[in-house]
Amino acid sequence: MTGNANLTGAVYMMLSMAAFTVNDVFVKLAAETVPLYQMIFLRGLLTTAMLALTVQMISGLRFHIPRGDRKVVILRTIFEMATVVTFLTALINMPIANATAILAALPLFVTLGAWWFFGQPIGWRRMLAIAIGFGGVLLIVQPGTDGFNAYALVALVAVLMITGRDLCTRSFSPEVPTMTVAVITAAGVAGFG
């Protein structure tokens, strides 16, 4: 049974990654004629509508956020706004493969952030893997070479913003309705755009 669930999860993960890649292609194509913030607004509006409808159909939207979590929800939304602006800016101005490869450094940053902010243990093996991973990112970014694109640094900033968003999510209390947070965040991004 577990093997079947793992296979199903792997298939869904591959489909979601394919969807992100298709989305990135459409962003690059649309950027030729649509200004960045207009694109952010339209994507945010469509995402908000689709998420709200889906959540309402599955479990119903519950907008009650516990008082102690409200500031964290706001901070998470701000991180998401910064993520969208920085990542789309980088994506529009550099090859998709490079932007995606830099984004692959996200688990490294999240692991370090969890260690730094939440005291999660990191053994020497994991620290070595993180160091090797950062070396791989440097190979992709290639600072100091003629082919260096300053937008690679913008993509790295996007990774930092996503890390902040994910660490905020980690600090939510169990009472926070996660799908409602996703709807709030999408609406915040649309409003920002």
mmCIF file of C-alpha atoms in Angstrom:
data_model
loop_
_atom_site.group_PDB
_atom_site.id
_atom_site.type_symbol
_atom_site.label_atom_id
_atom_site.label_comp_id
_atom_site.label_asym_id
_atom_site.label_seq_id
_atom_site.Cartn_x
_atom_site.Cartn_y
_atom_site.Cartn_z
ATOM 1 C CA MET A 1 0.000 0.000 0.000
ATOM 2 C CA THR A 2 2.788 2.418 0.890
ATOM 3 C CA GLY A 3 4.569 1.780 -2.411
ATOM 4 C CA ASN A 4 1.387 2.640 -4.288
ATOM 5 C CA ALA A 5 0.974 5.884 -2.325
ATOM 6 C CA ASN A 6 4.609 6.771 -2.998
ATOM 7 C CA LEU A 7 4.158 6.165 -6.720
ATOM 8 C CA THR A 8 1.008 8.285 -6.760
ATOM 9 C CA GLY A 9 2.832 11.061 -4.912
ATOM 10 C CA ALA A 10 5.751 10.885 -7.347
ATOM 11 C CA VAL A 11 3.402 11.120 -10.337
ATOM 12 C CA TYR A 12 1.623 14.142 -8.856
ATOM 13 C CA MET A 13 4.976 15.783 -8.129
ATOM 14 C CA MET A 14 6.117 15.258 -11.733
ATOM 15 C CA LEU A 15 2.849 16.665 -13.050
ATOM 16 C CA SER A 16 3.111 19.721 -10.823
ATOM 17 C CA MET A 17 6.710 20.356 -11.904
ATOM 18 C CA ALA A 18 5.646 20.025 -15.546
ATOM 19 C CA ALA A 19 2.844 22.527 -14.880
ATOM 20 C CA PHE A 20 5.338 24.981 -13.364
ATOM 21 C CA THR A 21 7.557 24.638 -16.436
ATOM 22 C CA VAL A 22 4.623 25.231 -18.792
ATOM 23 C CA ASN A 23 3.667 28.257 -16.678
ATOM 24 C CA ASP A 24 7.226 29.600 -16.963
ATOM 25 C CA VAL A 25 7.117 29.235 -20.746
ATOM 26 C CA PHE A 26 3.840 31.160 -20.911
ATOM 27 C CA VAL A 27 5.261 33.881 -18.642
ATOM 28 C CA LYS A 28 8.256 34.333 -20.960
ATOM 29 C CA LEU A 29 5.966 34.489 -23.996
ATOM 30 C CA ALA A 30 3.502 36.876 -22.371
ATOM 31 C CA ALA A 31 6.328 39.132 -21.151
ATOM 32 C CA GLU A 32 6.979 40.137 -24.761
ATOM 33 C CA THR A 33 3.726 42.113 -24.789
ATOM 34 C CA VAL A 34 2.390 42.287 -21.209
ATOM 35 C CA PRO A 35 4.066 44.453 -18.533
ATOM 36 C CA LEU A 36 5.319 42.600 -15.447
ATOM 37 C CA TYR A 37 2.898 44.037 -12.886
ATOM 38 C CA GLN A 38 -0.087 43.582 -15.174
ATOM 39 C CA MET A 39 0.957 39.949 -15.576
ATOM 40 C CA ILE A 40 1.269 39.596 -11.786
ATOM 41 C CA PHE A 41 -2.215 41.050 -11.329
ATOM 42 C CA LEU A 42 -3.812 38.786 -13.945
ATOM 43 C CA ARG A 43 -2.042 35.635 -12.678
ATOM 44 C CA GLY A 44 -2.973 36.513 -9.100
ATOM 45 C CA LEU A 45 -6.590 37.177 -10.009
ATOM 46 C CA LEU A 46 -6.915 33.885 -11.896
ATOM 47 C CA THR A 47 -5.114 31.961 -9.138
ATOM 48 C CA THR A 48 -7.318 33.502 -6.438
ATOM 49 C CA ALA A 49 -10.509 32.661 -8.303
ATOM 50 C CA MET A 50 -9.448 29.080 -9.068
ATOM 51 C CA LEU A 51 -8.180 28.440 -5.524
ATOM 52 C CA ALA A 52 -11.213 29.972 -3.837
ATOM 53 C CA LEU A 53 -13.591 27.943 -6.001
ATOM 54 C CA THR A 54 -11.642 24.708 -5.435
ATOM 55 C CA VAL A 55 -11.373 25.227 -1.673
ATOM 56 C CA GLN A 56 -15.049 26.143 -1.409
ATOM 57 C CA MET A 57 -16.040 22.975 -3.281
ATOM 58 C CA ILE A 58 -13.750 20.684 -1.253
ATOM 59 C CA SER A 59 -13.964 21.943 2.297
ATOM 60 C CA GLY A 60 -15.435 25.431 2.329
ATOM 61 C CA LEU A 61 -13.488 28.626 2.864
ATOM 62 C CA ARG A 62 -12.857 29.458 6.502
ATOM 63 C CA PHE A 63 -11.357 32.899 6.959
ATOM 64 C CA HIS A 64 -10.825 32.662 10.693
ATOM 65 C CA ILE A 65 -7.099 32.999 11.357
ATOM 66 C CA PRO A 66 -6.102 32.727 15.031
ATOM 67 C CA ARG A 67 -4.985 36.088 16.423
ATOM 68 C CA GLY A 68 -1.426 34.888 17.120
ATOM 69 C CA ASP A 69 -0.970 33.804 13.495
ATOM 70 C CA ARG A 70 -2.300 36.897 11.725
ATOM 71 C CA LYS A 71 1.025 38.755 11.621
ATOM 72 C CA VAL A 72 2.746 35.637 10.296
ATOM 73 C CA VAL A 73 0.104 35.299 7.546
ATOM 74 C CA ILE A 74 0.742 38.928 6.579
ATOM 75 C CA LEU A 75 4.515 38.401 6.609
ATOM 76 C CA ARG A 76 4.127 35.226 4.528
ATOM 77 C CA THR A 77 2.032 37.160 2.004
ATOM 78 C CA ILE A 78 4.696 39.876 1.776
ATOM 79 C CA PHE A 79 7.370 37.237 1.170
ATOM 80 C CA GLU A 80 5.183 35.748 -1.579
ATOM 81 C CA MET A 81 4.742 39.158 -3.215
ATOM 82 C CA ALA A 82 8.514 39.651 -3.219
ATOM 83 C CA THR A 83 8.976 36.122 -4.550
ATOM 84 C CA VAL A 84 6.668 36.698 -7.495
ATOM 85 C CA VAL A 85 8.323 39.985 -8.477
ATOM 86 C CA THR A 86 11.897 38.731 -8.156
ATOM 87 C CA PHE A 87 11.384 35.320 -9.728
ATOM 88 C CA LEU A 88 9.354 36.603 -12.675
ATOM 89 C CA THR A 89 11.874 39.396 -13.242
ATOM 90 C CA ALA A 90 14.684 36.844 -13.333
ATOM 91 C CA LEU A 91 12.678 34.409 -15.447
ATOM 92 C CA ILE A 92 11.855 37.029 -18.054
ATOM 93 C CA ASN A 93 15.488 38.088 -18.354
ATOM 94 C CA MET A 94 17.342 34.759 -18.296
ATOM 95 C CA PRO A 95 16.961 31.243 -19.712
ATOM 96 C CA ILE A 96 14.283 29.104 -18.034
ATOM 97 C CA ALA A 97 16.806 26.328 -17.387
ATOM 98 C CA ASN A 98 19.102 28.661 -15.428
ATOM 99 C CA ALA A 99 16.277 30.169 -13.367
ATOM 100 C CA THR A 100 14.921 26.709 -12.581
ATOM 101 C CA ALA A 101 18.372 25.394 -11.668
ATOM 102 C CA ILE A 102 18.919 28.279 -9.249
ATOM 103 C CA LEU A 103 15.479 27.650 -7.768
ATOM 104 C CA ALA A 104 16.634 24.081 -7.070
ATOM 105 C CA ALA A 105 18.772 25.562 -4.257
ATOM 106 C CA LEU A 106 15.580 26.166 -2.267
ATOM 107 C CA PRO A 107 15.785 23.023 -0.089
ATOM 108 C CA LEU A 108 19.325 24.026 0.893
ATOM 109 C CA PHE A 109 18.184 27.460 2.058
ATOM 110 C CA VAL A 110 15.116 26.066 3.840
ATOM 111 C CA THR A 111 17.252 23.502 5.667
ATOM 112 C CA LEU A 112 19.666 26.205 6.819
ATOM 113 C CA GLY A 113 16.762 28.482 7.765
ATOM 114 C CA ALA A 114 15.109 25.739 9.815
ATOM 115 C CA TRP A 115 18.413 25.210 11.613
ATOM 116 C CA TRP A 116 18.980 28.927 12.186
ATOM 117 C CA PHE A 117 15.453 29.975 13.208
ATOM 118 C CA PHE A 118 13.935 26.798 14.668
ATOM 119 C CA GLY A 119 16.991 24.972 15.978
ATOM 120 C CA GLN A 120 16.441 21.945 13.740
ATOM 121 C CA PRO A 121 19.507 19.695 13.974
ATOM 122 C CA ILE A 122 21.845 19.424 10.997
ATOM 123 C CA GLY A 123 24.460 16.707 11.081
ATOM 124 C CA TRP A 124 27.793 16.864 9.295
ATOM 125 C CA ARG A 125 26.471 14.798 6.361
ATOM 126 C CA ARG A 126 23.610 17.190 5.716
ATOM 127 C CA MET A 127 25.946 20.186 6.110
ATOM 128 C CA LEU A 128 28.312 18.611 3.574
ATOM 129 C CA ALA A 129 25.406 18.042 1.163
ATOM 130 C CA ILE A 130 24.370 21.684 1.581
ATOM 131 C CA ALA A 131 27.912 22.880 0.846
ATOM 132 C CA ILE A 132 28.083 20.705 -2.284
ATOM 133 C CA GLY A 133 24.651 21.993 -3.335
ATOM 134 C CA PHE A 134 25.767 25.599 -2.967
ATOM 135 C CA GLY A 135 28.826 24.729 -5.044
ATOM 136 C CA GLY A 136 26.458 23.511 -7.751
ATOM 137 C CA VAL A 137 24.527 26.780 -7.610
ATOM 138 C CA LEU A 138 27.789 28.699 -8.055
ATOM 139 C CA LEU A 139 28.566 26.566 -11.115
ATOM 140 C CA ILE A 140 25.224 27.603 -12.591
ATOM 141 C CA VAL A 141 25.452 31.295 -11.670
ATOM 142 C CA GLN A 142 29.162 31.536 -12.638
ATOM 143 C CA PRO A 143 29.881 34.895 -11.017
ATOM 144 C CA GLY A 144 32.763 36.763 -12.590
ATOM 145 C CA THR A 145 32.491 35.190 -16.058
ATOM 146 C CA ASP A 146 31.643 36.987 -19.286
ATOM 147 C CA GLY A 147 28.377 35.040 -19.531
ATOM 148 C CA PHE A 148 27.267 36.094 -16.044
ATOM 149 C CA ASN A 149 23.765 37.491 -16.023
ATOM 150 C CA ALA A 150 22.979 39.815 -13.115
ATOM 151 C CA TYR A 151 19.454 38.393 -13.134
ATOM 152 C CA ALA A 152 20.909 35.214 -11.649
ATOM 153 C CA LEU A 153 21.336 37.238 -8.449
ATOM 154 C CA VAL A 154 17.684 38.289 -8.702
ATOM 155 C CA ALA A 155 16.777 34.588 -8.940
ATOM 156 C CA LEU A 156 18.847 33.967 -5.795
ATOM 157 C CA VAL A 157 16.926 36.735 -4.031
ATOM 158 C CA ALA A 158 13.736 34.962 -5.122
ATOM 159 C CA VAL A 159 15.038 31.792 -3.453
ATOM 160 C CA LEU A 160 15.624 33.767 -0.241
ATOM 161 C CA MET A 161 12.080 35.164 -0.411
ATOM 162 C CA ILE A 162 10.614 31.681 -0.927
ATOM 163 C CA THR A 163 12.659 30.497 2.045
ATOM 164 C CA GLY A 164 11.144 33.262 4.166
ATOM 165 C CA ARG A 165 7.673 32.282 2.986
ATOM 166 C CA ASP A 166 8.252 28.618 3.797
ATOM 167 C CA LEU A 167 9.685 29.383 7.239
ATOM 168 C CA CYS A 168 6.639 31.548 8.001
ATOM 169 C CA THR A 169 4.436 28.620 6.987
ATOM 170 C CA ARG A 170 6.399 26.356 9.327
ATOM 171 C CA SER A 171 5.632 28.648 12.265
ATOM 172 C CA PHE A 172 1.824 28.537 11.859
ATOM 173 C CA SER A 173 -0.182 26.980 14.651
ATOM 174 C CA PRO A 174 -2.138 23.820 13.724
ATOM 175 C CA GLU A 175 -5.428 25.778 13.774
ATOM 176 C CA VAL A 176 -4.519 27.836 10.692
ATOM 177 C CA PRO A 177 -6.557 26.709 7.655
ATOM 178 C CA THR A 178 -3.760 26.254 5.105
ATOM 179 C CA MET A 179 -5.935 26.487 2.009
ATOM 180 C CA THR A 180 -7.395 29.750 3.261
ATOM 181 C CA VAL A 181 -3.843 31.079 3.673
ATOM 182 C CA ALA A 182 -3.186 30.107 0.041
ATOM 183 C CA VAL A 183 -6.273 32.064 -1.081
ATOM 184 C CA ILE A 184 -5.293 35.092 1.038
ATOM 185 C CA THR A 185 -1.770 34.985 -0.372
ATOM 186 C CA ALA A 186 -2.983 34.757 -3.979
ATOM 187 C CA ALA A 187 -5.362 37.681 -3.400
ATOM 188 C CA GLY A 188 -2.518 39.676 -1.824
ATOM 189 C CA VAL A 189 -0.287 39.039 -4.832
ATOM 190 C CA ALA A 190 -3.095 40.062 -7.224
ATOM 191 C CA GLY A 191 -3.698 43.257 -5.239
ATOM 192 C CA PHE A 192 0.004 44.034 -5.214
ATOM 193 C CA GLY A 193 0.165 43.556 -8.984
#
